[in-house]
Short mmCIF file of N, CA and C in Angstrom, two decimals:
data_model
loop_
_atom_site.label_atom_id
_atom_site.label_comp_id
_atom_site.label_asym_id
_atom_site.label_seq_id
_atom_site.Cartn_x
_atom_site.Cartn_y
_atom_site.Cartn_z
N MET A 1 -132.48 138.78 249.29
CA MET A 1 -132.37 139.49 247.98
C MET A 1 -130.88 139.90 247.36
N LEU A 2 -131.13 139.63 246.01
CA LEU A 2 -129.79 139.74 245.43
C LEU A 2 -129.34 141.22 245.26
N ARG A 3 -127.98 141.46 245.41
CA ARG A 3 -127.53 142.80 245.13
C ARG A 3 -127.14 142.90 243.47
N TYR A 4 -127.19 144.43 243.35
CA TYR A 4 -127.28 144.60 242.08
C TYR A 4 -125.49 144.15 241.61
N SER A 5 -124.65 144.02 242.43
CA SER A 5 -123.41 143.46 241.98
C SER A 5 -123.50 141.93 241.64
N GLN A 6 -124.45 141.25 242.38
CA GLN A 6 -124.45 139.86 242.08
C GLN A 6 -125.25 139.60 240.83
N VAL A 7 -126.12 140.41 240.52
CA VAL A 7 -126.96 140.53 239.41
C VAL A 7 -126.06 140.57 238.29
N LYS A 8 -125.38 141.57 238.23
CA LYS A 8 -124.49 142.00 237.28
C LYS A 8 -123.56 140.98 236.88
N LYS A 9 -122.94 140.33 237.83
CA LYS A 9 -122.00 139.12 237.82
C LYS A 9 -122.62 138.00 237.01
N TYR A 10 -124.04 137.65 237.52
CA TYR A 10 -124.78 136.67 236.71
C TYR A 10 -124.85 136.78 235.60
N TYR A 11 -125.44 137.93 235.14
CA TYR A 11 -125.53 138.08 233.64
C TYR A 11 -124.32 138.26 232.69
N SER A 12 -123.66 138.90 233.35
CA SER A 12 -121.96 138.70 232.59
C SER A 12 -121.59 137.53 232.33
N MET A 13 -121.75 136.42 233.46
CA MET A 13 -121.34 135.15 233.25
C MET A 13 -122.17 134.40 232.23
N LYS A 14 -123.38 134.69 232.36
CA LYS A 14 -124.30 134.14 231.37
C LYS A 14 -124.01 134.60 229.86
N ARG A 15 -123.86 135.86 229.90
CA ARG A 15 -123.17 136.26 228.50
C ARG A 15 -121.96 135.76 227.88
N LEU A 16 -121.13 135.67 228.75
CA LEU A 16 -119.74 135.05 228.53
C LEU A 16 -120.03 133.27 227.88
N PHE A 17 -120.96 132.94 228.57
CA PHE A 17 -121.06 131.41 228.28
C PHE A 17 -121.71 131.32 226.88
N VAL A 18 -122.63 132.13 226.74
CA VAL A 18 -123.49 132.11 225.31
C VAL A 18 -122.54 132.52 224.40
N MET A 19 -121.24 133.26 224.39
CA MET A 19 -120.60 133.96 223.37
C MET A 19 -119.55 132.45 223.46
N ILE A 20 -119.12 131.77 224.26
CA ILE A 20 -118.32 130.62 224.14
C ILE A 20 -118.99 129.62 223.44
N VAL A 21 -120.19 129.22 223.62
CA VAL A 21 -121.05 128.30 222.85
C VAL A 21 -121.06 128.71 221.25
N LEU A 22 -121.42 130.00 221.33
CA LEU A 22 -121.60 130.42 219.94
C LEU A 22 -120.34 130.41 218.95
N PHE A 23 -118.97 130.60 219.75
CA PHE A 23 -117.77 130.59 219.24
C PHE A 23 -117.37 128.90 218.72
N PHE A 24 -117.67 127.92 219.49
CA PHE A 24 -117.60 126.69 219.11
C PHE A 24 -118.42 126.05 218.11
N ILE A 25 -119.71 126.50 218.01
CA ILE A 25 -120.81 126.26 216.90
C ILE A 25 -120.23 126.66 215.55
N THR A 26 -119.70 128.06 215.74
CA THR A 26 -119.29 128.54 214.26
C THR A 26 -117.91 127.94 213.97
N SER A 27 -117.05 127.73 214.81
CA SER A 27 -115.95 126.84 214.48
C SER A 27 -116.11 125.62 213.92
N GLN A 28 -117.04 124.94 214.42
CA GLN A 28 -117.40 123.73 213.91
C GLN A 28 -117.89 123.72 212.52
N LEU A 29 -119.06 124.70 212.18
CA LEU A 29 -119.28 124.99 210.94
C LEU A 29 -118.48 125.02 210.01
N ASN A 30 -117.21 126.05 210.45
CA ASN A 30 -116.25 126.28 209.49
C ASN A 30 -115.16 125.04 209.07
N ALA A 31 -115.21 124.30 210.25
CA ALA A 31 -114.16 122.96 209.94
C ALA A 31 -115.11 122.12 209.05
N GLN A 32 -116.48 122.04 209.25
CA GLN A 32 -116.81 120.98 208.30
C GLN A 32 -117.01 121.76 206.78
N GLN A 33 -116.96 122.85 206.55
CA GLN A 33 -117.15 123.61 205.42
C GLN A 33 -115.71 123.27 204.66
N ALA A 34 -114.73 123.20 205.42
CA ALA A 34 -113.27 123.53 205.08
C ALA A 34 -112.93 121.73 204.45
N THR A 35 -113.35 121.05 204.98
CA THR A 35 -113.22 119.51 204.61
C THR A 35 -114.03 118.84 203.94
N ALA A 36 -114.16 119.36 202.57
CA ALA A 36 -115.40 118.76 201.55
C ALA A 36 -114.41 117.19 201.46
N PRO A 37 -115.30 116.45 201.21
CA PRO A 37 -115.09 114.75 200.80
C PRO A 37 -114.27 114.80 199.50
N ALA A 38 -113.34 114.28 199.53
CA ALA A 38 -112.42 114.04 198.46
C ALA A 38 -113.18 113.01 197.44
N LYS A 39 -112.97 113.25 196.11
CA LYS A 39 -113.55 112.53 195.14
C LYS A 39 -112.72 111.24 195.08
N VAL A 40 -113.26 109.99 195.02
CA VAL A 40 -112.68 108.67 195.14
C VAL A 40 -113.03 108.04 193.81
N ILE A 41 -111.79 107.68 193.14
CA ILE A 41 -112.27 107.03 191.65
C ILE A 41 -111.91 105.60 192.16
N MET A 42 -112.90 104.76 191.76
CA MET A 42 -112.73 103.11 192.05
C MET A 42 -112.56 102.58 190.59
N ASP A 43 -111.27 102.27 190.35
CA ASP A 43 -110.82 101.40 189.33
C ASP A 43 -110.83 99.85 189.52
N THR A 44 -111.31 98.94 188.56
CA THR A 44 -111.21 97.61 188.97
C THR A 44 -109.90 97.06 188.78
N VAL A 45 -109.63 96.26 189.71
CA VAL A 45 -108.29 95.85 189.79
C VAL A 45 -108.33 94.26 189.81
N TYR A 46 -107.87 93.63 188.55
CA TYR A 46 -108.22 92.29 188.43
C TYR A 46 -106.97 91.38 189.11
N THR A 47 -107.45 90.12 189.23
CA THR A 47 -106.47 89.10 189.64
C THR A 47 -106.33 87.87 188.72
N ILE A 48 -107.31 87.88 187.75
CA ILE A 48 -107.15 87.23 186.62
C ILE A 48 -107.32 87.97 185.44
N ALA A 49 -106.25 87.62 184.48
CA ALA A 49 -106.55 88.55 183.00
C ALA A 49 -105.90 87.23 181.87
N ASP A 50 -106.21 88.11 180.77
CA ASP A 50 -105.93 87.03 179.44
C ASP A 50 -104.34 86.88 179.33
N THR A 51 -103.76 87.87 179.85
CA THR A 51 -102.15 88.13 179.82
C THR A 51 -101.90 88.57 181.09
N PRO A 52 -101.01 88.04 182.03
CA PRO A 52 -100.58 88.55 183.20
C PRO A 52 -99.53 89.59 182.99
N PRO A 53 -99.25 90.52 183.93
CA PRO A 53 -98.32 91.63 183.84
C PRO A 53 -96.93 90.57 183.70
N ALA A 54 -95.89 91.15 183.25
CA ALA A 54 -94.65 90.72 183.20
C ALA A 54 -93.71 91.74 183.39
N TYR A 55 -92.57 91.27 183.86
CA TYR A 55 -91.15 92.09 184.03
C TYR A 55 -90.81 92.29 182.42
N PRO A 56 -90.39 93.45 182.17
CA PRO A 56 -89.92 93.63 180.61
C PRO A 56 -88.63 92.74 180.56
N GLY A 57 -88.76 91.87 179.33
CA GLY A 57 -87.81 90.70 179.08
C GLY A 57 -88.07 89.56 179.50
N GLY A 58 -89.18 89.26 180.41
CA GLY A 58 -89.70 88.09 180.75
C GLY A 58 -89.07 87.62 182.05
N ASN A 59 -89.04 86.46 182.33
CA ASN A 59 -88.51 85.46 183.44
C ASN A 59 -87.10 85.63 183.55
N ASP A 60 -86.27 85.54 182.47
CA ASP A 60 -84.81 85.58 182.22
C ASP A 60 -84.44 86.82 182.74
N ALA A 61 -85.03 87.94 182.41
CA ALA A 61 -84.67 89.25 182.68
C ALA A 61 -84.97 89.52 183.85
N TRP A 62 -85.85 88.88 184.65
CA TRP A 62 -86.37 89.07 186.10
C TRP A 62 -85.39 88.54 186.81
N ASN A 63 -84.89 86.97 186.44
CA ASN A 63 -83.89 86.50 187.35
C ASN A 63 -82.56 87.48 187.36
N LYS A 64 -82.27 87.95 186.15
CA LYS A 64 -81.15 88.67 185.84
C LYS A 64 -80.77 89.89 186.88
N TYR A 65 -82.21 90.56 186.88
CA TYR A 65 -82.41 91.92 187.74
C TYR A 65 -82.22 91.21 189.16
N LEU A 66 -82.79 90.31 189.75
CA LEU A 66 -82.49 89.56 190.95
C LEU A 66 -81.24 89.58 191.52
N LYS A 67 -80.49 88.77 190.59
CA LYS A 67 -79.08 88.57 190.70
C LYS A 67 -78.07 89.66 190.90
N LYS A 68 -78.47 90.68 189.98
CA LYS A 68 -77.67 91.95 190.02
C LYS A 68 -77.94 92.77 191.23
N ASN A 69 -79.20 92.95 191.60
CA ASN A 69 -79.96 94.00 192.59
C ASN A 69 -80.18 93.32 194.03
N LEU A 70 -80.25 92.01 194.04
CA LEU A 70 -80.67 91.86 195.47
C LEU A 70 -79.39 91.79 196.37
N LYS A 71 -79.74 92.60 197.48
CA LYS A 71 -78.71 92.75 198.68
C LYS A 71 -79.05 91.87 199.70
N TYR A 72 -78.15 90.84 200.05
CA TYR A 72 -78.70 89.85 201.06
C TYR A 72 -78.67 90.65 202.31
N PRO A 73 -79.51 90.58 203.13
CA PRO A 73 -79.66 91.21 204.55
C PRO A 73 -78.20 90.53 205.51
N LYS A 74 -77.45 91.60 205.85
CA LYS A 74 -76.42 91.24 206.65
C LYS A 74 -76.72 90.35 207.69
N LYS A 75 -77.57 90.88 208.74
CA LYS A 75 -78.01 89.82 209.68
C LYS A 75 -78.26 88.58 209.27
N ALA A 76 -78.97 88.36 208.52
CA ALA A 76 -79.23 87.02 208.10
C ALA A 76 -78.25 86.07 207.21
N TRP A 77 -77.27 87.07 206.57
CA TRP A 77 -76.26 86.39 206.06
C TRP A 77 -75.21 85.82 207.06
N TRP A 78 -74.97 86.43 208.01
CA TRP A 78 -74.17 86.06 209.31
C TRP A 78 -74.87 85.06 209.91
N GLU A 79 -76.00 84.67 210.12
CA GLU A 79 -76.72 83.67 210.67
C GLU A 79 -76.83 82.60 209.67
N GLU A 80 -76.38 82.83 208.27
CA GLU A 80 -76.68 81.75 207.31
C GLU A 80 -78.14 81.23 207.08
N LEU A 81 -79.05 82.22 207.26
CA LEU A 81 -80.29 82.26 207.03
C LEU A 81 -80.86 82.27 205.72
N GLU A 82 -81.83 81.47 205.20
CA GLU A 82 -82.38 81.65 203.82
C GLU A 82 -83.95 81.66 203.88
N SER A 83 -84.65 82.31 203.10
CA SER A 83 -86.04 82.53 203.16
C SER A 83 -86.66 82.92 201.81
N ASP A 84 -87.75 82.61 201.72
CA ASP A 84 -88.50 83.07 200.26
C ASP A 84 -89.46 84.05 200.71
N VAL A 85 -89.49 85.18 200.17
CA VAL A 85 -90.63 86.27 200.34
C VAL A 85 -91.73 86.32 199.45
N VAL A 86 -92.74 86.54 199.84
CA VAL A 86 -94.00 86.55 198.84
C VAL A 86 -94.32 87.97 198.91
N VAL A 87 -94.37 88.64 197.93
CA VAL A 87 -94.87 90.06 197.77
C VAL A 87 -95.86 90.16 196.83
N GLU A 88 -96.91 91.17 197.38
CA GLU A 88 -97.98 91.25 196.52
C GLU A 88 -97.99 92.83 196.25
N PHE A 89 -98.46 92.94 194.88
CA PHE A 89 -98.37 94.38 194.64
C PHE A 89 -99.42 94.59 193.41
N ILE A 90 -99.82 95.85 192.90
CA ILE A 90 -100.52 96.00 191.63
C ILE A 90 -99.67 96.64 190.61
N VAL A 91 -100.19 96.04 189.58
CA VAL A 91 -99.41 96.71 188.14
C VAL A 91 -100.40 97.38 187.60
N ARG A 92 -100.18 98.67 187.63
CA ARG A 92 -101.44 99.46 186.82
C ARG A 92 -101.25 99.32 185.41
N LYS A 93 -102.19 100.01 184.80
CA LYS A 93 -102.16 99.96 183.52
C LYS A 93 -101.27 100.81 182.69
N ASP A 94 -100.53 101.47 183.26
CA ASP A 94 -99.23 102.33 182.77
C ASP A 94 -98.19 101.34 182.67
N GLY A 95 -98.21 100.32 183.64
CA GLY A 95 -96.90 99.93 184.11
C GLY A 95 -96.44 100.10 185.07
N SER A 96 -96.87 101.08 186.26
CA SER A 96 -96.03 101.42 187.43
C SER A 96 -96.74 100.37 188.33
N ILE A 97 -96.02 100.32 189.33
CA ILE A 97 -96.00 99.32 190.41
C ILE A 97 -96.60 100.19 191.74
N THR A 98 -97.53 99.85 192.33
CA THR A 98 -98.19 100.25 193.50
C THR A 98 -98.73 99.27 194.70
N ASP A 99 -99.04 99.86 195.64
CA ASP A 99 -99.62 98.98 196.91
C ASP A 99 -98.85 97.76 197.22
N ILE A 100 -97.33 97.99 197.36
CA ILE A 100 -96.48 96.64 197.56
C ILE A 100 -96.53 96.47 199.02
N LYS A 101 -96.81 95.36 199.15
CA LYS A 101 -96.61 94.77 200.55
C LYS A 101 -96.16 93.21 200.67
N HIS A 102 -95.34 93.00 201.50
CA HIS A 102 -95.01 91.46 201.86
C HIS A 102 -96.19 90.73 202.38
N LEU A 103 -96.26 89.56 202.11
CA LEU A 103 -97.31 88.65 202.56
C LEU A 103 -96.57 87.67 203.69
N THR A 104 -95.31 87.65 203.63
CA THR A 104 -94.90 86.57 204.55
C THR A 104 -93.88 87.40 205.48
N VAL A 105 -93.68 86.68 206.67
CA VAL A 105 -92.95 87.68 207.81
C VAL A 105 -91.98 86.74 208.10
N PHE A 106 -90.58 86.61 207.88
CA PHE A 106 -89.68 85.61 208.47
C PHE A 106 -88.75 86.61 209.25
N GLY A 107 -88.50 87.92 208.92
CA GLY A 107 -87.83 88.92 209.82
C GLY A 107 -86.22 89.13 209.24
N TRP A 108 -85.30 89.50 209.81
CA TRP A 108 -84.14 89.37 209.37
C TRP A 108 -83.78 90.41 208.49
N GLY A 109 -84.58 91.11 208.09
CA GLY A 109 -84.37 92.10 206.90
C GLY A 109 -84.89 91.46 205.51
N PHE A 110 -85.50 90.30 205.36
CA PHE A 110 -85.77 89.58 204.09
C PHE A 110 -87.15 90.59 203.32
N GLU A 111 -87.98 90.72 204.26
CA GLU A 111 -89.22 91.60 203.81
C GLU A 111 -88.78 92.88 203.18
N GLU A 112 -88.12 93.63 203.81
CA GLU A 112 -87.60 94.98 203.55
C GLU A 112 -87.02 95.08 202.06
N GLU A 113 -85.76 94.01 201.95
CA GLU A 113 -85.33 93.88 200.91
C GLU A 113 -86.30 93.50 199.61
N ALA A 114 -87.11 92.56 199.86
CA ALA A 114 -88.02 92.30 199.00
C ALA A 114 -88.89 93.37 198.32
N VAL A 115 -89.24 94.02 199.09
CA VAL A 115 -90.13 95.24 198.97
C VAL A 115 -89.31 96.31 198.01
N ARG A 116 -88.07 96.22 198.61
CA ARG A 116 -87.14 97.66 197.97
C ARG A 116 -86.77 97.10 196.45
N LEU A 117 -86.62 95.75 196.09
CA LEU A 117 -86.43 95.45 194.77
C LEU A 117 -87.73 95.38 194.05
N ILE A 118 -88.98 95.14 194.51
CA ILE A 118 -90.04 95.44 193.37
C ILE A 118 -90.05 97.13 193.29
N LYS A 119 -90.18 97.81 194.39
CA LYS A 119 -89.91 99.40 194.08
C LYS A 119 -88.86 99.91 193.04
N ALA A 120 -88.13 99.25 193.00
CA ALA A 120 -86.75 99.69 192.11
C ALA A 120 -87.00 98.87 190.75
N SER A 121 -87.89 98.02 190.59
CA SER A 121 -87.70 97.32 189.17
C SER A 121 -88.52 98.12 188.11
N GLY A 122 -88.83 99.39 188.37
CA GLY A 122 -89.24 100.18 187.20
C GLY A 122 -90.70 99.76 186.70
N LYS A 123 -90.99 100.07 185.65
CA LYS A 123 -92.23 99.86 185.02
C LYS A 123 -92.32 98.22 184.43
N TRP A 124 -93.46 97.54 184.51
CA TRP A 124 -93.56 96.50 183.88
C TRP A 124 -94.49 96.31 182.60
N ASN A 125 -94.63 95.49 182.14
CA ASN A 125 -95.61 95.50 180.86
C ASN A 125 -97.05 95.00 181.70
N PRO A 126 -98.14 95.89 181.38
CA PRO A 126 -99.23 95.52 182.06
C PRO A 126 -100.02 94.43 181.55
N ALA A 127 -100.97 93.91 182.63
CA ALA A 127 -101.84 92.72 182.10
C ALA A 127 -102.72 93.42 181.11
N MET A 128 -103.30 92.30 180.20
CA MET A 128 -104.24 92.61 179.19
C MET A 128 -105.43 91.80 179.56
N LYS A 129 -106.56 92.43 179.35
CA LYS A 129 -107.91 91.74 179.43
C LYS A 129 -108.63 92.33 178.16
N ASN A 130 -109.21 91.54 177.33
CA ASN A 130 -110.07 91.92 176.21
C ASN A 130 -109.19 92.90 175.42
N GLY A 131 -107.81 92.80 175.26
CA GLY A 131 -107.03 93.30 174.28
C GLY A 131 -106.69 94.93 174.92
N LYS A 132 -107.05 95.03 176.05
CA LYS A 132 -106.75 96.37 176.60
C LYS A 132 -105.92 96.29 177.99
N PRO A 133 -105.22 97.27 178.21
CA PRO A 133 -104.04 97.08 179.51
C PRO A 133 -105.27 97.12 180.74
N VAL A 134 -104.94 96.60 181.84
CA VAL A 134 -105.83 96.54 182.99
C VAL A 134 -105.10 96.62 184.16
N ASP A 135 -105.46 97.15 185.72
CA ASP A 135 -104.68 97.17 186.67
C ASP A 135 -104.84 95.62 187.17
N TYR A 136 -103.84 95.00 187.89
CA TYR A 136 -103.80 93.78 187.91
C TYR A 136 -103.02 93.72 189.34
N LYS A 137 -103.54 92.78 190.35
CA LYS A 137 -102.95 92.45 191.74
C LYS A 137 -102.36 91.02 191.69
N GLY A 138 -101.07 91.11 191.87
CA GLY A 138 -100.48 89.74 191.60
C GLY A 138 -99.56 89.73 192.85
N THR A 139 -98.97 88.63 192.72
CA THR A 139 -97.93 88.06 193.90
C THR A 139 -96.53 87.53 193.08
N VAL A 140 -95.29 87.74 193.61
CA VAL A 140 -94.16 87.27 193.11
C VAL A 140 -93.40 86.48 194.63
N LYS A 141 -92.77 85.71 194.25
CA LYS A 141 -91.86 84.87 195.23
C LYS A 141 -90.32 85.27 194.92
N ILE A 142 -89.93 85.97 195.86
CA ILE A 142 -88.38 86.21 195.84
C ILE A 142 -87.51 85.35 196.66
N PRO A 143 -86.73 84.36 196.12
CA PRO A 143 -85.83 83.40 196.96
C PRO A 143 -84.73 84.18 197.76
N PHE A 144 -84.33 84.05 198.62
CA PHE A 144 -83.04 84.54 199.14
C PHE A 144 -82.23 83.33 199.49
N ARG A 145 -81.34 83.02 198.94
CA ARG A 145 -80.52 81.69 198.82
C ARG A 145 -78.96 82.17 199.01
N LEU A 146 -78.19 81.46 199.89
CA LEU A 146 -76.85 81.88 200.17
C LEU A 146 -75.83 81.68 199.16
N ARG A 147 -76.14 80.43 198.58
CA ARG A 147 -75.37 79.90 197.26
C ARG A 147 -76.26 78.85 196.68
N THR A 148 -75.61 78.57 195.70
CA THR A 148 -76.31 77.68 194.74
C THR A 148 -75.81 76.04 194.81
N SER A 149 -76.50 75.11 194.84
CA SER A 149 -75.79 73.85 195.20
C SER A 149 -75.28 73.50 193.71
N LYS A 150 -74.44 72.05 194.00
CA LYS A 150 -73.83 71.59 192.71
C LYS A 150 -74.78 71.17 191.69
N GLY A 151 -74.32 71.60 190.46
CA GLY A 151 -75.53 71.18 189.28
C GLY A 151 -76.29 72.23 189.03
N GLU A 152 -76.68 73.12 189.95
CA GLU A 152 -77.33 74.36 189.64
C GLU A 152 -76.89 75.47 188.63
N LYS A 153 -77.42 76.11 187.67
CA LYS A 153 -76.90 77.22 187.08
C LYS A 153 -76.73 78.34 187.77
N ASP A 154 -75.71 79.14 187.53
CA ASP A 154 -75.88 80.55 188.43
C ASP A 154 -76.81 81.52 187.79
#
């Protein structure tokens, strides 16, 4: 036969267990209410447009920008390495640049420098489709060369 103290202990443990379960249930309900799903806006990002995006001033201005701002990675310079880095990014309707990532992996700091150059390039002229600016995903190749060969213009 069970003693009174054993019965009392049993029911107090059972009560404690029920309280713990209720605590976890209510905390889960509160957590679910606090994290409402964020509204996701999906804009179309084009890869083909009537007019692709362009750096302000065109290719000549882009080449001048690269020549002035490109910082050759020191490790690669010491090892006399050259590379071409392909960078993908989105030019938004307002000309801002987002979602920058390199598609090539050579290492030695080339990719980091190419991404830095794109981030620092400022606003571009957006792509146009049916006479309206559109978001556009494109790529650009950034060459890293130690020196120009004879006959080439600087």
